[in-house]
XYZ file of C-alpha atoms in Angstrom:
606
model
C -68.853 20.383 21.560
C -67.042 23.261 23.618
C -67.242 20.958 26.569
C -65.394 18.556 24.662
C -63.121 20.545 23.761
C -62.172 22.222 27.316
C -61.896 18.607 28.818
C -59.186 17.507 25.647
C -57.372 21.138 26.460
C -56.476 19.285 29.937
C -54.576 16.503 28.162
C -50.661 15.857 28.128
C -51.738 15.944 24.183
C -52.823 19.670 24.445
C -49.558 20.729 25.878
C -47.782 19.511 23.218
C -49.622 20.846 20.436
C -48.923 24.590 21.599
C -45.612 24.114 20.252
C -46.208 22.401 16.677
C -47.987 25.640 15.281
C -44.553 27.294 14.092
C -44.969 28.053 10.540
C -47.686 29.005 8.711
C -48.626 29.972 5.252
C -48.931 33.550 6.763
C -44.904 33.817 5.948
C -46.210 33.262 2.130
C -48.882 33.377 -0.447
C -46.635 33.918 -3.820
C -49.274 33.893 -6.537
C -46.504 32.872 -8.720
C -46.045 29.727 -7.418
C -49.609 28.695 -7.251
C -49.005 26.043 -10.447
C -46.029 24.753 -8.135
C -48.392 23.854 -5.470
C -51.025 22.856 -7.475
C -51.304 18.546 -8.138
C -47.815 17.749 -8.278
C -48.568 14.625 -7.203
C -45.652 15.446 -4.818
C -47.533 15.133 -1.404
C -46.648 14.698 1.991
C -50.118 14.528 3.233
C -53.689 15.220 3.216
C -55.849 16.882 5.408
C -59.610 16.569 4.553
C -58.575 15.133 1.418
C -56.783 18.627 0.510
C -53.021 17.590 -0.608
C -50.238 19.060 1.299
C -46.694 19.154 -1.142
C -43.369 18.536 -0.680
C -43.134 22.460 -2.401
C -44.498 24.068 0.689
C -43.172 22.347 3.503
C -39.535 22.851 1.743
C -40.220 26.269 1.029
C -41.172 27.005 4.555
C -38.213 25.349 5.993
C -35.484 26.939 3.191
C -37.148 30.570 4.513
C -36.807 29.892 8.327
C -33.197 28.634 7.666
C -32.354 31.754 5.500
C -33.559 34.047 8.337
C -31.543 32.606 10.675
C -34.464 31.147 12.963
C -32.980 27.816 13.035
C -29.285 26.375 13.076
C -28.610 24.346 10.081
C -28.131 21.314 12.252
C -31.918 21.406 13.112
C -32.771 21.109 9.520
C -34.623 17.372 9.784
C -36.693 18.612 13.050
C -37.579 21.534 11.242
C -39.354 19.590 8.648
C -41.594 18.128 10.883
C -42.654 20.982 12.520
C -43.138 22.681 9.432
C -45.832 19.937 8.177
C -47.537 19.648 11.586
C -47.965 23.640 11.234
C -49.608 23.404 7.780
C -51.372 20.480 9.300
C -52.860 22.851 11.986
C -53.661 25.659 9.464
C -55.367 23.500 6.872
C -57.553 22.341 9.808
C -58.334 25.947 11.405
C -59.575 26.800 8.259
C -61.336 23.964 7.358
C -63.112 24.579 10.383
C -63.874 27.898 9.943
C -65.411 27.457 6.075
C -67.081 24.404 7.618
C -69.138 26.440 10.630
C -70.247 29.373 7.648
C -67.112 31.809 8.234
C -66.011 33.693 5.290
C -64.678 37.205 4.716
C -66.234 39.198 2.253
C -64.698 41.483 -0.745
C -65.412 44.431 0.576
C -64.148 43.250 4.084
C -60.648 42.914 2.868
C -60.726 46.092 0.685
C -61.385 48.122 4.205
C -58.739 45.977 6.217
C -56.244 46.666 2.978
C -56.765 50.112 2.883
C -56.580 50.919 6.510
C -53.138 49.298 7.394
C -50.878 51.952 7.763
C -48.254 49.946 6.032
C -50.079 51.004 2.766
C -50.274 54.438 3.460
C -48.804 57.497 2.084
C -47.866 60.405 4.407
C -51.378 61.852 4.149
C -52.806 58.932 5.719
C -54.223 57.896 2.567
C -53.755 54.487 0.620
C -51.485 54.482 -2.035
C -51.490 51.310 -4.557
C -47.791 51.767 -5.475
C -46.681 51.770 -2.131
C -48.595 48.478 -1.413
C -47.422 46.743 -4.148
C -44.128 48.062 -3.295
C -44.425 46.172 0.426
C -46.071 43.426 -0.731
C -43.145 42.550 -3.685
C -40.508 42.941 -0.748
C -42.235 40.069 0.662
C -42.705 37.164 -1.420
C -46.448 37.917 -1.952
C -48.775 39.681 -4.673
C -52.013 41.371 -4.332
C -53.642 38.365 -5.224
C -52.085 36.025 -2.268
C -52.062 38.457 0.247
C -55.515 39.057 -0.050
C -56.261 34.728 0.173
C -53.626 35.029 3.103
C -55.414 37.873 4.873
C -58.796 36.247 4.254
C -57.320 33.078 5.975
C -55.772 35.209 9.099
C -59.299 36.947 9.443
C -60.883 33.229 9.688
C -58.527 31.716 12.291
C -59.192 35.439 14.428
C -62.571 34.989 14.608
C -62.443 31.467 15.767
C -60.020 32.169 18.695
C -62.217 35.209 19.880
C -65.504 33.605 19.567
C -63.508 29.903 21.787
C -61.713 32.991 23.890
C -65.676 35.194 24.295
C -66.798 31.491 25.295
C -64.598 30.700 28.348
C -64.279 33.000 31.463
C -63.529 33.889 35.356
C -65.947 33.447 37.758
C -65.826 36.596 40.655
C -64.852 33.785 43.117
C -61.987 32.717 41.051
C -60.505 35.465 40.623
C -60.373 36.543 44.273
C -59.259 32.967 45.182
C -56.120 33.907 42.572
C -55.668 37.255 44.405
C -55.751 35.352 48.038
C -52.853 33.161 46.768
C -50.728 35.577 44.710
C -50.493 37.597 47.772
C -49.629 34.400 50.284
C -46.527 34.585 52.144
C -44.373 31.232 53.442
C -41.944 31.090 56.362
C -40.115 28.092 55.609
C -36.052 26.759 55.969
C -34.099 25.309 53.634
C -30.638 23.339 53.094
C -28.886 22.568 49.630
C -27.239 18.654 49.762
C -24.523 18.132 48.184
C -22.500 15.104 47.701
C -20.296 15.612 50.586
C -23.274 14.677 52.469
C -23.317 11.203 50.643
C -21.644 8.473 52.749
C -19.258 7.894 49.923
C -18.635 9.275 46.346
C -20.727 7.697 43.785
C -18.439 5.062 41.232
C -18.975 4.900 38.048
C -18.511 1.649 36.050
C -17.815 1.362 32.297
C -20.665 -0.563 31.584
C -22.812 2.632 32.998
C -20.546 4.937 30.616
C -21.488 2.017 27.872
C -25.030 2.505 27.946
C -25.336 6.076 28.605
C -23.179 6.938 25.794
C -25.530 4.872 23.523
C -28.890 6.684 24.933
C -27.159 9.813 24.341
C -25.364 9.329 21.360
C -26.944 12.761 19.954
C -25.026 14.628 22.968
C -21.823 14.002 21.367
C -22.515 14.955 17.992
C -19.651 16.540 16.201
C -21.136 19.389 13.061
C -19.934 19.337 9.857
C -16.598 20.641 9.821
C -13.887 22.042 7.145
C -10.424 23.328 7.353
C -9.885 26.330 5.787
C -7.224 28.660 4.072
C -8.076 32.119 4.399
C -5.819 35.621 3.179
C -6.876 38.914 4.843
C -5.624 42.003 3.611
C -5.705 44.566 6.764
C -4.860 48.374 5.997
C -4.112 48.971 9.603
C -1.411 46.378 9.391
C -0.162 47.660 5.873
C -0.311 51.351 7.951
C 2.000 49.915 11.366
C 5.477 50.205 9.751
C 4.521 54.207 8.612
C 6.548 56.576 9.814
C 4.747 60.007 11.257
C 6.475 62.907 12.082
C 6.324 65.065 14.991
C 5.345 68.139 13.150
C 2.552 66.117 11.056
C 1.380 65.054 13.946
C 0.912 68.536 15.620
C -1.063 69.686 12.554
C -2.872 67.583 12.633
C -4.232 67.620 16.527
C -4.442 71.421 15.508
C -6.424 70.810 12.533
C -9.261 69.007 15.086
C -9.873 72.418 16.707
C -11.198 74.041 13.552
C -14.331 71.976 13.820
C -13.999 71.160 17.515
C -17.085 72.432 19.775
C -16.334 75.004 21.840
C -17.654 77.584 24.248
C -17.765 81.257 22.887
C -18.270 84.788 24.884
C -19.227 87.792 22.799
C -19.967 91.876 22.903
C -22.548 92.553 20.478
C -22.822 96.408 19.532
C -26.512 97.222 17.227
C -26.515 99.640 15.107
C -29.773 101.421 12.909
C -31.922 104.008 14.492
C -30.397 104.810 17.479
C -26.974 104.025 16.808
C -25.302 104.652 13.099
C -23.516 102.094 11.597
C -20.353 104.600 11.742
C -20.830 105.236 16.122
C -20.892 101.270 16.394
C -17.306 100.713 14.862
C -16.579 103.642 17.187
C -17.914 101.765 20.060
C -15.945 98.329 18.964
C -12.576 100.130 18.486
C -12.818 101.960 21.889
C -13.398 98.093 22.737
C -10.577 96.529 21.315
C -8.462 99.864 22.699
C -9.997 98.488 26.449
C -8.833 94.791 25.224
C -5.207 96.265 24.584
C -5.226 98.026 27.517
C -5.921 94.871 29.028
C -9.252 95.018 30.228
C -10.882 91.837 31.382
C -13.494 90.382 28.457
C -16.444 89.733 30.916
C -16.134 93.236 32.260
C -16.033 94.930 28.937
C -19.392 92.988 27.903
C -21.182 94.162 31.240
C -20.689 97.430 29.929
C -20.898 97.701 26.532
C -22.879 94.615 24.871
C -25.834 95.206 23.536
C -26.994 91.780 24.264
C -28.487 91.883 27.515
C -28.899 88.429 27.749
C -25.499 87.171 27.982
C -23.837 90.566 28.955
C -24.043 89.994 33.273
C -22.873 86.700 32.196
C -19.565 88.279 30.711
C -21.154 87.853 27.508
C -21.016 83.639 27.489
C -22.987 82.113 24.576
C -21.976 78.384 25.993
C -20.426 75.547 24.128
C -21.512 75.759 20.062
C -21.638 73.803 17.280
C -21.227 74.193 13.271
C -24.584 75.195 11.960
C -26.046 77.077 15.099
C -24.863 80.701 14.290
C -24.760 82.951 11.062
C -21.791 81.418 8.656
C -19.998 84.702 9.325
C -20.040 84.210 13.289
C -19.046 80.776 13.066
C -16.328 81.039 10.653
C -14.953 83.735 13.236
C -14.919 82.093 15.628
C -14.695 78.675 14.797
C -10.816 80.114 13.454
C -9.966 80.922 16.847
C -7.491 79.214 18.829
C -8.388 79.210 23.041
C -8.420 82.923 24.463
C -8.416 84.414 20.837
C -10.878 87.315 20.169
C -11.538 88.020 16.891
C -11.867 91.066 14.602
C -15.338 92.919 14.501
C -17.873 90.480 12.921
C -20.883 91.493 11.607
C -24.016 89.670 11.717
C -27.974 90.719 11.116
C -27.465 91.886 14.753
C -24.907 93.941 14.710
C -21.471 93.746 15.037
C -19.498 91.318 17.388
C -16.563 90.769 19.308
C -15.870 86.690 20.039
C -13.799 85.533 21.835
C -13.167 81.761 23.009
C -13.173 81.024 26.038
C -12.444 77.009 25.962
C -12.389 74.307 23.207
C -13.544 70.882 23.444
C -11.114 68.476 22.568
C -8.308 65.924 24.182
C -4.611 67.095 24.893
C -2.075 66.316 22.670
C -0.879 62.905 24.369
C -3.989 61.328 24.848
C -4.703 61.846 21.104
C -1.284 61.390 19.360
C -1.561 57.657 18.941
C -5.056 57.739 17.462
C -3.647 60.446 14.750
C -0.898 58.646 14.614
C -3.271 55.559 13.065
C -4.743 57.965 11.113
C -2.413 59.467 9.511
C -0.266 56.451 8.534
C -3.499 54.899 7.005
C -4.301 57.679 4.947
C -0.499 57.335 3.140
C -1.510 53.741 2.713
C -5.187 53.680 1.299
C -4.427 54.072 -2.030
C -1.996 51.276 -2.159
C -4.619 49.311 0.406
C -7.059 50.213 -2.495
C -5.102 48.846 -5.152
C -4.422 45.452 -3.306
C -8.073 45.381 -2.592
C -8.688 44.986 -6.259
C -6.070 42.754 -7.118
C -7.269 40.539 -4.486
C -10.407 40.499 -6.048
C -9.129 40.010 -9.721
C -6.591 37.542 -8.342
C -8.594 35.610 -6.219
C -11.425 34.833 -9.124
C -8.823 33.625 -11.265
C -6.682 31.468 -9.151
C -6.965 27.896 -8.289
C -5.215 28.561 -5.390
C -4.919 30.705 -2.281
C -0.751 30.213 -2.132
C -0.032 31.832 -5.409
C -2.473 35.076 -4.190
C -0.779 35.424 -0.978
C 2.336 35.135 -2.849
C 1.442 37.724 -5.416
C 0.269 40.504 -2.874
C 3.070 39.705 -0.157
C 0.304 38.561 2.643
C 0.571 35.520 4.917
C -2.027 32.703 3.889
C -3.593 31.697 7.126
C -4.791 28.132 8.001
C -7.693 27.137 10.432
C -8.172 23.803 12.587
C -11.493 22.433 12.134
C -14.255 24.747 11.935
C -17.852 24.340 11.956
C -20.817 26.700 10.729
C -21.086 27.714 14.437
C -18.146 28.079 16.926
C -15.629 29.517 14.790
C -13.158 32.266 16.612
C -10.970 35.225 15.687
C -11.626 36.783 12.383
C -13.475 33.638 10.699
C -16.153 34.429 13.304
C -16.902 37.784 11.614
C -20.746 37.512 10.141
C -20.443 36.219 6.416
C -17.243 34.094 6.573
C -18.423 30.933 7.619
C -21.267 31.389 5.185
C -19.130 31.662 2.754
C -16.880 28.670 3.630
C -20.435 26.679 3.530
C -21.693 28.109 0.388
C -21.959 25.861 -3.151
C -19.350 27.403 -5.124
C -16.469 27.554 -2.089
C -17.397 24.570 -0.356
C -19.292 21.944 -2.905
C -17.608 23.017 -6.454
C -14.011 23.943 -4.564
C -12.928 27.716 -5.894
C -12.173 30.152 -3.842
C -14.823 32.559 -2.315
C -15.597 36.010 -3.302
C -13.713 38.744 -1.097
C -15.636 39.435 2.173
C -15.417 42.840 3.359
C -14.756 42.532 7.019
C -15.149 46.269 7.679
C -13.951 49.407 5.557
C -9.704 48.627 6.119
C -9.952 44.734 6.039
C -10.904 42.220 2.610
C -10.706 38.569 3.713
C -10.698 35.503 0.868
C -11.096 32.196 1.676
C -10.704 28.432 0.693
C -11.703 24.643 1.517
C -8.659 22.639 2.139
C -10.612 19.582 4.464
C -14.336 18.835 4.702
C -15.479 16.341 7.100
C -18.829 15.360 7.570
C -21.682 15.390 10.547
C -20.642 12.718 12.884
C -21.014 11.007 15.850
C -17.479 10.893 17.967
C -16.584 7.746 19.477
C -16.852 7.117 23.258
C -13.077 7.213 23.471
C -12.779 10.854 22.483
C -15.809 11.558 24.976
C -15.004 9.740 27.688
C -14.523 12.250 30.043
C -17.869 13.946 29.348
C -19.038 10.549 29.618
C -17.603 10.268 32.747
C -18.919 13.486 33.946
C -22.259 13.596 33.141
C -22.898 9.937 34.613
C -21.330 10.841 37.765
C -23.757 14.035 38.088
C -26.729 11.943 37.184
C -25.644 9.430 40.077
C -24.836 11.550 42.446
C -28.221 13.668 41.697
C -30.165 10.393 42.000
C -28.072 9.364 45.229
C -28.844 12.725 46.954
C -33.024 12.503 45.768
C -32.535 9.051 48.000
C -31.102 10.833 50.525
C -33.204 13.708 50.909
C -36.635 11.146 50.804
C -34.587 9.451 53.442
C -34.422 12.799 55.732
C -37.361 13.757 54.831
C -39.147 10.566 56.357
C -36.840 10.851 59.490
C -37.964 14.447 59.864
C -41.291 13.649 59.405
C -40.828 10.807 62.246
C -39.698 12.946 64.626
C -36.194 12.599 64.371
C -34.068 15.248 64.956
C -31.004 15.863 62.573
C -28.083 18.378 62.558
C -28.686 20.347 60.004
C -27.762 23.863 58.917
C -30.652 25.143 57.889
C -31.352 28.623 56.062
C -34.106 30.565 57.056
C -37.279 32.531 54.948
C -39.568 34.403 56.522
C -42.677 35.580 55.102
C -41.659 35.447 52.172
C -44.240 36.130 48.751
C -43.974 34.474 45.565
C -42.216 37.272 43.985
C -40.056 39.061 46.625
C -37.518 35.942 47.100
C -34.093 37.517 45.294
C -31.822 35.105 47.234
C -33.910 31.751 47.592
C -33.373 29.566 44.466
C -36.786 29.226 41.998
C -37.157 25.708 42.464
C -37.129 25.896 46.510
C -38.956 28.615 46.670
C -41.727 26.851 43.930
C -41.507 23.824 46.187
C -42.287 25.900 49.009
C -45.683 27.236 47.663
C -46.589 24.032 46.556
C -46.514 22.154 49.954
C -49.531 21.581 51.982
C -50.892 23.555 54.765
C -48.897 22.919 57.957
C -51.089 22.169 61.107
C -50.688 24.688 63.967
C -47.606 24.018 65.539
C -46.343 21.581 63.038
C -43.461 21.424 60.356
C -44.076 19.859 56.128
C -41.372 18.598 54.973
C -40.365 18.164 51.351
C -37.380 18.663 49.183
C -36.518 20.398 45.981
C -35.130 19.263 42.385
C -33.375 21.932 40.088
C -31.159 20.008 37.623
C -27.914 18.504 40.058
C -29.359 20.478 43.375
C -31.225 18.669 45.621
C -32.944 20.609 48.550
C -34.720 20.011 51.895
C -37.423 22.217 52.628
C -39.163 22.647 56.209
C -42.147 24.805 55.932
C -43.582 26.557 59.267
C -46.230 28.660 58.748
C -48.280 30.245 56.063
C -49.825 34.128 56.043
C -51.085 36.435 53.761
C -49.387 39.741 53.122
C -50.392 43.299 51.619
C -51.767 43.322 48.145
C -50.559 44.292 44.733
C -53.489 45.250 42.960
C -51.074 45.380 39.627
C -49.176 42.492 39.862
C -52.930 41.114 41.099
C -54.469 42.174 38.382
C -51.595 41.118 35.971
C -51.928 37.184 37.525
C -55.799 37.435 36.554
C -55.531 38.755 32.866
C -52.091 35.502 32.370
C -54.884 33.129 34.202
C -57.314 34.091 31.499
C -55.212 33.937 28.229
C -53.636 30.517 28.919
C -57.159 29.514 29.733
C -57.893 30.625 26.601
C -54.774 29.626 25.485
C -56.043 26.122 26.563
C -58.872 26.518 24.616
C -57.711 26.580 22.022
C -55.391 23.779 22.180
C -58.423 21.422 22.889
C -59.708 22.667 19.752
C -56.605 21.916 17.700
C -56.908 18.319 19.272
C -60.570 17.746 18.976
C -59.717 18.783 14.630
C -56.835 15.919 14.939
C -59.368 13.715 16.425
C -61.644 14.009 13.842
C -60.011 15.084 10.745
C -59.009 12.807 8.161
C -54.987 13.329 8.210
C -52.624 10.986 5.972
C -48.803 11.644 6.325
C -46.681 9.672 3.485
């Protein structure tokens, strides 16, 4: 049967099914709603004669939408993904009970207890904690345990299909031989000055484009909405400051502000009495008066050797480094202060600072400024907050609120889930304007808290739903995208027409760009598709010129290739082309598989 299999994995069918295994019942397993799924008589289909409900597929969809995996506008697709994934996964397993798989008790207790999810910080399992995790999910002991016992299954089919296929020696040095080919070829990019004459387009083309494409032009489901935000910066802008405020408080920063630190440490104990050492730091501080330099006065009398030839610098500190003594010295210090005699465990110091880290003055006064006024305003901001709230609930209204608190009620243009700009693009505001209660039963929404100084409420005043816009308010799009898929199509002719001259002989003026020796990877400045064209042309004869051209969405290339060589070898990048060659071989595989079940299973959709 595996050779069956590998010949299906080559189908057009194969390729497709790679992308229908999206959801599984690995996202779930809630023991609680086993009775849900149970015969309902609510099914959407049968595999094997096993039911598959409405319940799961809708569940599966409603927790991919809540997680944000897929716009709401997807919604119907999703559906059908959804039930050709439990499709898949009722057939995997099928498969796997069928051929004599099955994971034992004991099995799952040893996979349980070693997942270091389910561990406590000595490594060992603790039930609480898994409980804990498995509640946060949607699952119970129970399910996770038929969910794990499923996941184990489907494993050891794709490593006993994946154990089955392999590389031959030859084939993998025949992958090395072309991942390090080079290609010396020219190029030139058509465009549709090159056409004879600009392509028309006719309304009858713009007719029956626009009906193929009628889900290009699509407009969401839209409301209009009346929205009140309450903004303490804006409540804080007509505040007045003053100077001297403002000075105290740019002062006030340098009590915490890092800063770098010298000191002259003088021990005392058994060689030097407590009594000599204040000696020593008075006949200091005399020096300091005297006006003695700081760094030479710690060369000569600090104890601490390791800062002393350094004029006694300690570098740049923070709070919490030093002793609480030491850094409430010096952390009271303005720039070139030395303080009184501290004393520490150590001994007793002389600090002095030496520089502190923070901005002048003007480059911080409109940022305290800011400050400041919103301090003087955040009880009153405070106070709105919660009238909004209280207000809000109550009204039937959003006029009446604004009124009330003195704010401007705000009005949007038509809005959809995705799209919106300014503050309605803020995460939770369109959600909102979507939601049951705001947009289905018609109150007001609760207050959104934009950030820590802004509240925003909101209201429905339009609702329009999904709908296709007419070809007169497309037109131009119309217009446009007919005209590129003409022109493209024009300049494909073309290019099969040069081409077949080139390939006669002919000789053309041209203004061709050149690539020499170039290797599939090092090609920064040659676009993908010319360069994938390139590599995919035949040998050239000696002495002779392929021709072909190139097709990446509107660009349309003509490609002369010269000469083919083979350049140095990347024994990583080699090595990496082997192990992708073998997984989407085994990829493959597997996908035959999956087809070969569909083939054979007994599958009813209703």
């Amino acid at each position: 049967m595996l050779q069956s299999i590998r010949d299906r994995s080559q189908s057009w069918i194969a390729k497709i099914i790679i992308g229908a295994v999206i959801v599984t019942m690995a996202l779930f397993g809630v023991e609680s709603l086993i009775g849900l799924f149970g015969q309902s008589g609510d099914e959407v289909a049968t595999v094997n004669g096993e039911p598959i409900n409405r319940q799961q597929v809708e569940l599966n969809v409603q927790r991919a939408m809540r997680s944000n995996q897929v716009p709401a506008d997807q919604e119907r697709a999703l559906r059908g993904e959804v039930l050709e994934g439990l499709i898949s996964d009722r057939l995997m397993i099928d498969y796997a009970k069928n051929g004599g798989l099955a994971v034992s008790d004991n099995q799952l207790d040893q996979l349980i207890v070693s997942r270091p999810e389910f561990q406590n910080a000595d490594g060992q399992f603790d039930q609480e904690l898994f409980r804990s995790r498995l509640s946060s999910v949607g699952y119970t002991p129970l399910s996770f345990r038929e969910q794990l016992s499923r996941d184990v299954m489907r494993g050891h089919i794709q490593q006993g299909l994946i154990a089955s296929d392999f590389t031959l020696p030859g084939e993998r040095e025949r992958l090395a031989e072309l991942q390090r080919q080079t290609r010396s070829f020219r190029y030139h990019r058509l465009t549709e000055a090159d056409l004879e004459a600009p392509v028309e387009v006719s309304q009858a083309e713009m007719t029956a484009y626009y009906n193929e494409h009628q889900q290009e032009f699509l407009r969401p489901e839209q409301v209009k909405l009346g929205y009140i935000v309450l903004d303490q910066e804006a409540m804080a802008a007509d505040i007045e400051v003053s100077e001297e405020d403002l000075r105290e408080a740019w002062e006030a920063q340098a009590e915490n502000a890092d800063r770098q630190i010298s000191h002259i440490m003088v021990t005392f104990g058994d060689e030097r009495s407590r009594d000599e050492a204040e000696a020593r730091i008075d006949a200091i501080k005399a020096r300091l008066a005297d006006g003695d330099a700081f760094d030479d006065l710690a060369a000569e009398f600090s104890d601490d050797t390791s800062t002393s030839d350094d004029g006694g610098d300690l570098g740049v500190i923070t709070r919490g480094i030093f002793g609480e003594a030491f850094e409430e010295a010096a952390f009271a210090l303005d720039e070139g202060q030395v303080s009184e005699a501290v004393e520490t465990d150590n001994g007793l110091h002389l600090i002095k600072v030496t520089e502190i880290d923070r901005a002048d003055f003007a480059s911080e006064r409109d940022r305290l400024r800011d400050q400041l006024a919103q301090a003087q305003v955040r009880d009153a901001f405070n106070d709105k907050a919660q009238q909004l709230i209280d207000e809000s609930f109550a009204a039937d209204d959003l006029q009446s609120v604004a009124d009330d608190l003195g704010l401007e009620r705000q009005t949007s243009d038509w809005v959809g889930r995705e799209g919106a700009e300014g503050v309605l693009a803020e995460p939770g505001v369109m959600d909102q304007a979507f939601s049951d209660e705001v947009l289905g039963e018609g109150f007001n929404s609760e207050v959104i808290e934009l950030d820590g100084s802004r509240r925003l409420v909101l209201r429905v005043l339009d609702h329009r739903d999904a709908a296709t816009l007419p070809l007169e308010q497309v037109k131009d799009q119309v217009e446009a995208a007919v005209r590129q898929a003409k022109t493209r199509d024009a300049l494909i002719e073309l290019a099969e027409e040069r081409v077949s001259q080139l390939q006669g002989g002919q000789s053309l003026d041209i203004d061709w760009q050149r690539a020499d020796n170039i290797s599939r990877q090092d090609a920064p400045s040659v676009p993908d598709a010319v360069l994938t064209t390139a590599f995919k042309l035949p040998h050239p004869e000696e002495g002779q010129v392929v021709y072909g051209r190139a097709v990446d969405g509107a660009d349309v290339s003509l490609i002369a290739l010269e000469s083919i060589g083979q350049g140095e070898g990347n024994q990583q990048m080699e090595q990496f082309v082997a192990s992708m060659a073998e997984r989407l071989r085994a990829q493959a595989v597997l996908d035959g598989l999956l087809t070969h079940l569909r083939d054979t299973g007994e599958i009813e959709r209703y």
